[in-house]
């Protein structure tokens, strides 16, 4: 472990009264003895080169972090710890590191000492595929600085108090921390964030590794907010992995393994060395289990396309509120199309249907910006989510391979959400016609032939997405299902009383001409 030239005594005096929160919170020096950290679960000699960790050591950091983290790192030779300052971050020192650790203190002061340029450098560091772990104030930081947007602080009345609370790791947390941490643990808490997660289905999911099972609600804090709220979570930002730890396991020697477990997971999860433009899937022979998952996604997609319903009132068309393509009393097939209010799957749409005279009558909003509907990519997303809830609801610009990364609820590994089907080169984003042209017909036709049921096809920037039903390789034809809306220049739904194509054929030649890229969500691949 290396330490920079900051003088600890001066640092402790300056930061003694800083807390562990976004606005103001107290994080005094620990009264406990310096923890004797547990050894790592796996010897570093089996892990390869050392993992370089930068720990923030500047204005805003409480003395507890300075005191308690170095002994934990000293116990595990896999990690090489270096203290860094805000000025060093602005100067680009993070290029030398794999993981960034932000300890407790006061996150507004930590951000202020980094300055906007330093915060931007840190965010780019994580986005490139590296790791971030923040404790207490460091758990507020990514929410406040907008690199953990799928979480929301429950209350800004942050002063809950200091207490030793019950926390309980989830099964995912046990996988990361170790089996010895299954069940209730007692952990120091001091004003760390209390938040909700997965507030926006359009964003990468946040996985909970540990929950609070008791609470402290002093100083006017609202009782009940903390119990059963997430205590430790993991998510993605760009290609990188973010772990936030609201309490202080680093203060308790028996919980040092939680800290090391998180660090090992970040180290094992580093993705910055992977190809930037998509992992390739070639020559897959799907297992029976895999085929069953694919069929489940297709069944969901077909159920959305073939559901019969009747509007109680005219629905204003999303592109022109002065006309309607869904008329009162007419029976339609398939969830309606819109680009305005797209996040509607079968479960949500059915809540607006009432049985009347043997028909399912839609009684929901009718305004052009509110009626319940979906579009091409969001329809595919809902079908894929029926298999894997980790899948965000996406639009076409996020379906290209290498565009978005998510943390799996199976093992919390950070993965590219979509793989390339076949070995084509992603020469350019948001211009799929150029990509297929650069690769040529021979390559792209070979890729189309490798598509499997439940895979997808996407084109950009004139965006559209479709799901594969089946492939007739002999006749070089792919049959698809998609939510389409209307043909360009026309004012009627693409099929009579239906905005969907079902079992629509596309030749390889036509897919190539239109610029479609073959893709597959990661969880449909063995």
XYZ file of C-alpha atoms in Angstrom:
526
model
C 0.000 0.000 0.000
C 1.220 3.508 -0.837
C 0.238 6.763 0.858
C 0.497 10.260 -0.540
C 2.108 13.199 1.140
C -0.918 14.591 2.944
C -0.317 14.858 6.646
C -2.756 12.722 8.546
C -2.916 14.859 11.689
C -3.824 18.010 9.759
C -6.273 16.070 7.610
C -8.000 14.610 10.664
C -8.324 18.017 12.309
C -9.858 19.578 9.216
C -12.274 16.756 8.525
C -13.213 15.680 12.042
C -16.676 17.227 11.880
C -17.497 16.224 8.347
C -20.310 13.769 8.015
C -21.184 10.988 5.727
C -23.835 12.595 3.604
C -24.792 14.586 0.613
C -25.558 17.873 2.362
C -24.233 17.915 5.940
C -23.544 14.944 8.168
C -21.223 14.036 10.930
C -18.580 11.326 10.604
C -16.281 11.623 13.643
C -13.239 9.483 14.161
C -14.045 5.896 15.106
C -13.855 5.087 18.839
C -13.069 1.491 17.893
C -9.629 0.019 17.665
C -8.121 -0.173 14.206
C -9.664 -3.293 12.628
C -7.567 -6.352 11.997
C -8.954 -7.155 8.570
C -9.727 -10.688 7.505
C -7.595 -12.310 4.818
C -8.900 -12.327 1.262
C -11.069 -15.244 0.180
C -8.628 -16.127 -2.607
C -4.846 -15.670 -2.602
C -3.655 -12.847 -4.798
C -1.058 -15.149 -6.360
C -3.949 -16.830 -8.178
C -5.438 -13.553 -9.320
C -2.746 -12.215 -11.661
C -1.372 -8.669 -11.577
C -2.210 -6.392 -8.631
C -5.395 -4.349 -8.835
C -4.637 -0.657 -8.410
C -7.111 1.156 -6.157
C -7.280 4.934 -5.753
C -8.819 6.113 -2.463
C -9.871 9.737 -2.204
C -7.936 11.624 0.465
C -8.812 15.296 0.340
C -11.231 17.866 1.703
C -14.581 16.330 2.665
C -13.306 12.907 3.710
C -13.856 11.901 7.346
C -10.913 10.515 9.371
C -12.629 7.153 9.820
C -11.997 6.262 6.196
C -8.349 7.199 6.382
C -7.954 5.109 9.508
C -9.999 2.001 8.740
C -9.429 1.185 5.082
C -5.618 0.844 4.842
C -5.431 -2.136 7.258
C -8.035 -3.938 5.173
C -5.955 -3.417 2.046
C -2.781 -4.406 3.895
C -4.353 -7.815 4.528
C -4.743 -8.610 0.814
C -1.781 -8.387 -1.563
C -4.091 -8.510 -4.567
C -4.762 -4.805 -4.077
C -2.381 -1.868 -4.257
C -3.882 1.176 -2.497
C -2.871 4.766 -3.282
C -4.329 7.955 -1.809
C -5.262 10.603 -4.386
C -6.364 14.221 -4.179
C -8.855 16.281 -6.147
C -6.059 18.050 -8.007
C -4.509 14.726 -9.001
C -7.857 13.518 -10.327
C -8.204 16.677 -12.394
C -4.705 16.062 -13.711
C -5.688 12.600 -14.946
C -4.142 10.285 -12.350
C -7.100 7.895 -12.494
C -5.767 6.569 -15.800
C -3.329 4.563 -13.653
C -6.037 2.818 -11.599
C -8.649 0.067 -11.807
C -10.966 0.954 -8.903
C -11.865 4.219 -7.159
C -12.893 4.222 -3.476
C -14.713 7.191 -1.943
C -14.890 6.919 1.861
C -17.302 8.570 4.274
C -17.323 12.250 5.064
C -19.429 14.873 3.311
C -20.111 14.237 -0.358
C -20.795 17.867 -1.245
C -17.345 18.787 0.091
C -15.773 15.824 -1.697
C -17.357 16.968 -4.951
C -16.331 20.566 -4.318
C -12.716 19.612 -3.741
C -12.682 17.518 -6.927
C -14.309 20.445 -8.763
C -16.541 19.801 -11.806
C -13.541 18.831 -13.909
C -12.514 16.164 -11.388
C -16.037 14.797 -11.060
C -16.213 14.560 -14.851
C -12.879 12.681 -14.901
C -14.167 10.258 -12.261
C -17.391 9.610 -14.166
C -15.470 8.968 -17.373
C -13.170 6.594 -15.447
C -16.158 4.498 -14.345
C -17.926 4.738 -17.697
C -14.858 3.340 -19.470
C -15.282 0.019 -17.652
C -13.598 0.470 -14.296
C -14.934 0.142 -10.765
C -16.359 2.538 -8.170
C -17.120 1.797 -4.523
C -18.440 4.416 -2.137
C -19.143 4.240 1.590
C -21.719 6.457 3.298
C -20.923 9.852 1.735
C -19.484 7.869 -1.134
C -22.894 6.200 -1.495
C -24.622 9.570 -1.817
C -22.049 10.728 -4.344
C -23.049 8.738 -7.483
C -26.717 9.614 -6.961
C -25.969 13.308 -6.569
C -23.433 13.346 -9.394
C -25.724 11.462 -11.789
C -23.937 8.206 -12.369
C -26.447 6.093 -10.456
C -29.685 7.529 -11.796
C -31.877 4.506 -11.080
C -31.873 5.269 -7.364
C -33.520 8.049 -5.408
C -32.932 9.355 -1.899
C -36.089 8.839 0.175
C -35.663 12.000 2.222
C -33.192 14.859 2.446
C -33.617 14.853 6.221
C -30.377 12.924 6.348
C -29.571 13.230 10.066
C -30.815 9.887 11.350
C -28.077 9.391 13.926
C -25.312 6.961 14.858
C -26.157 3.360 15.742
C -25.174 -0.240 15.237
C -27.940 -1.696 13.059
C -29.009 -5.052 11.731
C -28.220 -5.635 8.072
C -28.950 -8.768 6.048
C -27.208 -9.724 2.792
C -29.321 -11.046 -0.071
C -28.420 -14.272 -1.851
C -26.547 -12.123 -4.373
C -24.731 -10.391 -1.534
C -23.715 -13.735 -0.046
C -22.240 -14.731 -3.412
C -20.040 -11.631 -3.277
C -19.286 -11.371 0.459
C -19.039 -15.070 1.277
C -21.290 -17.666 2.900
C -20.223 -16.655 6.414
C -22.201 -13.427 5.966
C -25.534 -15.137 5.365
C -28.117 -13.902 7.874
C -28.261 -10.884 10.176
C -25.048 -8.891 10.728
C -24.509 -5.954 13.084
C -22.976 -2.952 11.328
C -22.132 0.617 12.255
C -24.346 3.264 10.637
C -23.970 7.034 10.668
C -26.262 9.065 8.412
C -25.715 7.069 5.242
C -28.262 7.393 2.414
C -31.675 5.760 2.604
C -32.930 5.285 -0.930
C -35.219 3.399 -3.263
C -33.934 1.687 -6.396
C -35.193 0.780 -9.863
C -37.407 3.833 -10.111
C -37.059 3.998 -13.909
C -37.465 0.880 -16.078
C -35.665 2.641 -18.936
C -32.385 2.608 -16.982
C -29.986 -0.246 -16.144
C -31.187 -2.098 -13.041
C -29.803 -1.717 -9.534
C -29.280 -5.019 -7.686
C -29.574 -5.058 -3.900
C -26.788 -6.912 -2.088
C -27.878 -6.136 1.469
C -30.892 -4.692 3.296
C -31.321 -2.789 6.544
C -33.372 -4.828 9.038
C -33.433 -2.217 11.804
C -33.126 1.541 11.903
C -32.229 4.656 13.797
C -34.544 7.670 13.500
C -33.146 10.373 15.772
C -33.026 14.130 15.209
C -36.482 14.327 13.638
C -35.943 11.629 11.013
C -39.040 9.847 9.729
C -39.404 6.417 11.384
C -39.940 3.443 9.095
C -37.976 4.803 6.122
C -34.873 2.749 6.790
C -36.138 -0.729 7.648
C -36.002 -3.034 4.611
C -34.341 -0.335 2.517
C -31.230 -1.237 0.508
C -27.979 -0.935 2.444
C -25.535 -2.113 -0.257
C -26.296 -2.076 -3.982
C -24.558 -2.653 -7.301
C -25.293 -1.247 -10.758
C -23.589 -0.134 -13.946
C -22.543 3.172 -15.411
C -21.482 2.867 -19.009
C -19.180 -0.155 -19.092
C -18.230 0.232 -15.438
C -19.528 -1.195 -12.181
C -20.732 0.896 -9.235
C -21.140 -0.420 -5.670
C -22.517 1.823 -2.947
C -22.388 0.960 0.761
C -24.640 3.079 2.964
C -23.404 1.791 6.375
C -19.814 1.352 7.640
C -18.648 -2.282 7.572
C -15.047 -1.030 7.495
C -15.359 -0.070 11.183
C -15.976 -3.657 12.337
C -13.186 -6.230 11.957
C -15.675 -9.068 11.562
C -17.232 -7.302 8.547
C -14.004 -6.467 6.726
C -14.739 -9.426 4.448
C -17.740 -7.509 3.067
C -15.393 -4.729 1.958
C -12.935 -7.221 0.447
C -15.752 -9.153 -1.222
C -16.924 -5.994 -2.958
C -13.386 -5.147 -4.051
C -12.772 -8.633 -5.422
C -16.042 -8.465 -7.306
C -15.117 -5.115 -8.843
C -11.708 -6.484 -9.758
C -13.204 -9.573 -11.383
C -15.747 -7.380 -13.178
C -13.343 -5.009 -14.903
C -14.494 -4.600 -18.488
C -12.356 -1.847 -19.889
C -10.266 -4.362 -21.830
C -13.239 -5.825 -23.701
C -14.112 -4.882 -27.283
C -15.953 -1.578 -27.240
C -18.366 -2.450 -29.997
C -19.915 -5.718 -29.019
C -19.200 -9.276 -27.972
C -19.733 -11.866 -30.689
C -21.963 -14.928 -30.542
C -21.122 -17.482 -33.210
C -22.071 -21.093 -33.842
C -24.341 -21.515 -30.819
C -26.362 -24.708 -30.463
C -28.968 -23.734 -27.873
C -29.781 -26.015 -24.960
C -33.333 -27.106 -24.207
C -33.428 -24.631 -21.333
C -32.259 -21.859 -23.624
C -34.872 -22.725 -26.244
C -37.555 -22.638 -23.547
C -36.485 -19.103 -22.541
C -36.554 -18.003 -26.165
C -40.029 -19.455 -26.606
C -41.224 -17.645 -23.481
C -40.069 -14.307 -24.924
C -41.760 -15.063 -28.239
C -44.991 -16.101 -26.524
C -45.058 -12.800 -24.662
C -44.377 -10.846 -27.854
C -47.124 -12.730 -29.695
C -49.579 -12.169 -26.826
C -49.011 -8.403 -27.126
C -49.502 -8.570 -30.891
C -52.692 -10.648 -30.850
C -54.620 -9.311 -27.851
C -58.074 -8.141 -28.999
C -59.481 -4.993 -27.412
C -61.993 -2.227 -28.149
C -61.591 1.471 -27.251
C -64.359 3.008 -25.155
C -63.502 6.366 -26.765
C -61.382 7.468 -29.738
C -57.648 7.567 -28.990
C -55.781 10.633 -30.230
C -52.986 9.466 -32.535
C -49.597 10.164 -30.984
C -48.289 12.030 -34.078
C -51.448 14.070 -34.680
C -53.903 14.625 -31.856
C -56.517 15.836 -34.338
C -57.009 12.372 -35.809
C -57.498 8.891 -34.446
C -56.385 5.509 -35.732
C -58.097 3.743 -32.842
C -61.835 4.406 -33.096
C -64.493 4.035 -30.447
C -66.294 0.703 -30.665
C -63.918 -0.879 -33.223
C -62.099 -4.046 -32.202
C -58.302 -3.999 -32.696
C -55.565 -6.573 -32.416
C -52.415 -5.915 -30.440
C -51.381 -3.310 -27.880
C -51.597 0.094 -29.628
C -48.615 1.940 -31.056
C -47.191 5.226 -29.811
C -43.845 6.928 -29.451
C -45.102 9.147 -26.644
C -46.174 6.745 -23.872
C -44.316 3.591 -24.727
C -43.688 1.674 -21.521
C -46.719 -0.600 -21.583
C -46.511 -4.366 -21.411
C -49.292 -6.922 -21.202
C -49.694 -6.690 -17.435
C -50.119 -2.909 -17.421
C -52.368 -2.788 -20.491
C -54.712 -5.411 -19.072
C -55.364 -3.242 -16.004
C -57.174 -0.803 -18.327
C -59.398 -3.459 -19.914
C -62.903 -4.234 -18.682
C -65.092 -7.015 -20.014
C -68.298 -5.606 -21.518
C -70.706 -7.636 -23.665
C -68.066 -10.259 -24.363
C -65.403 -7.722 -25.394
C -62.339 -6.360 -23.618
C -62.953 -2.614 -23.556
C -60.056 -0.189 -23.068
C -61.001 2.412 -20.437
C -57.631 4.101 -19.947
C -56.284 7.512 -21.010
C -57.098 8.599 -24.565
C -54.914 11.702 -24.983
C -52.142 11.432 -27.604
C -49.392 11.700 -24.991
C -50.974 9.376 -22.425
C -52.777 6.425 -23.989
C -51.221 3.095 -23.066
C -49.052 1.753 -25.862
C -45.587 0.676 -26.891
C -43.295 0.951 -29.906
C -40.907 -1.348 -31.746
C -37.956 -1.471 -29.329
C -40.017 -1.149 -26.154
C -42.236 -4.048 -27.267
C -39.140 -6.220 -27.730
C -37.867 -5.029 -24.354
C -41.044 -6.120 -22.559
C -40.870 -9.527 -24.217
C -37.236 -9.952 -23.162
C -38.069 -8.717 -19.650
C -40.561 -11.569 -19.330
C -37.481 -13.820 -19.360
C -34.987 -11.544 -17.599
C -36.290 -8.704 -15.386
C -32.811 -7.122 -15.555
C -33.506 -5.962 -19.114
C -34.307 -2.229 -19.164
C -37.023 -0.903 -21.456
C -34.910 0.343 -24.328
C -35.215 2.357 -27.496
C -33.441 1.490 -30.726
C -30.348 3.605 -30.026
C -29.516 1.337 -27.076
C -29.987 -1.971 -28.892
C -26.737 -1.846 -30.850
C -24.091 -4.243 -29.461
C -21.764 -2.549 -26.989
C -24.092 0.392 -26.354
C -25.413 -0.544 -22.926
C -24.168 -2.673 -20.024
C -26.213 -4.121 -17.175
C -25.533 -5.880 -13.895
C -27.083 -9.346 -13.907
C -29.306 -10.391 -11.006
C -27.891 -13.895 -11.368
C -24.293 -13.084 -10.446
C -23.982 -9.258 -10.611
C -21.511 -9.514 -13.466
C -21.445 -6.462 -15.707
C -22.310 -7.583 -19.210
C -23.013 -6.069 -22.576
C -26.789 -6.189 -22.843
C -26.660 -7.292 -26.485
C -24.286 -9.527 -28.382
C -23.546 -9.431 -32.078
C -24.970 -12.490 -33.829
C -22.129 -13.492 -36.098
C -18.708 -11.937 -36.482
C -19.471 -8.618 -38.142
C -17.528 -5.477 -37.309
C -19.325 -2.587 -35.631
C -17.541 0.068 -37.641
C -19.883 2.865 -36.592
C -22.669 3.499 -34.110
C -26.051 4.963 -35.119
C -25.490 4.191 -38.797
C -26.308 0.546 -39.368
C -26.429 0.873 -43.163
C -22.787 1.870 -43.121
C -21.984 -1.074 -40.840
C -23.590 -3.671 -43.099
C -22.050 -2.050 -46.182
C -18.595 -2.067 -44.590
C -18.954 -5.772 -43.772
C -20.414 -6.795 -47.108
C -23.141 -9.220 -48.126
C -21.192 -12.424 -47.599
C -20.434 -11.601 -43.971
C -23.878 -10.220 -43.147
C -25.742 -13.079 -44.837
C -23.675 -15.530 -42.762
C -24.655 -13.558 -39.644
C -28.364 -13.522 -40.503
C -28.225 -17.302 -40.931
C -27.105 -17.667 -37.284
C -30.169 -15.914 -35.848
C -32.308 -17.913 -33.425
C -35.915 -17.443 -32.263
C -36.089 -14.619 -29.735
C -33.070 -12.771 -31.166
C -33.484 -9.287 -32.587
C -32.798 -7.115 -35.615
C -32.176 -3.380 -35.310
C -31.392 -0.525 -37.668
C -30.258 3.038 -37.032
C -30.624 6.028 -37.274
C -33.990 5.512 -39.009
C -34.706 3.319 -36.042
C -36.656 0.102 -35.980
C -36.391 -3.146 -34.041
C -37.916 -6.572 -34.682
C -37.896 -9.951 -32.949
C -36.979 -13.127 -34.814
C -39.607 -15.863 -34.978
C -37.697 -18.327 -37.141
C -35.076 -18.542 -39.882
C -35.387 -20.359 -43.215
C -31.684 -20.588 -44.053
C -32.294 -22.569 -47.230
C -34.361 -19.718 -48.688
C -32.341 -17.002 -46.931
C -35.411 -15.632 -45.165
C -36.028 -14.453 -41.603
C -39.575 -14.372 -40.236
C -40.194 -11.680 -37.650
C -42.750 -10.175 -35.289
C -42.731 -6.431 -34.632
C -44.715 -3.446 -33.415
C -44.751 -1.208 -36.469
C -47.455 1.463 -36.355
C -48.100 2.881 -39.820
C -46.270 2.791 -43.139
C -44.469 6.009 -44.029
C -46.736 8.454 -45.779
C -49.889 6.508 -44.905
C -52.604 7.217 -42.371
C -53.787 3.728 -41.528
C -52.364 1.007 -39.314
C -49.907 -1.301 -41.057
C -52.391 -4.210 -40.963
C -56.148 -3.904 -40.854
C -56.983 -2.941 -37.276
C -53.496 -3.983 -36.143
C -50.211 -2.069 -35.806
C -48.163 -5.294 -35.663
C -46.536 -7.627 -38.175
C -46.692 -11.307 -37.207
C -44.747 -13.913 -39.173
C -43.545 -11.263 -41.625
C -40.810 -12.529 -44.033
C -37.621 -10.572 -44.733
C -35.047 -11.965 -47.123
C -31.391 -11.604 -46.226
C -31.148 -9.306 -49.232
C -33.881 -7.031 -47.860
C -32.356 -6.982 -44.357
C -29.018 -6.020 -45.901
C -30.614 -3.334 -48.057
C -32.386 -1.794 -45.065
C -29.286 -2.001 -42.860
C -30.442 -4.398 -40.124
C -27.952 -5.664 -37.538
C -28.533 -9.118 -35.975
C -28.439 -8.942 -32.148
C -29.142 -11.183 -29.176
C -29.732 -10.280 -25.499
C -26.995 -11.764 -23.322
C -29.343 -13.866 -21.180
C -30.605 -15.834 -24.190
C -27.140 -17.243 -24.716
C -25.781 -20.239 -22.836
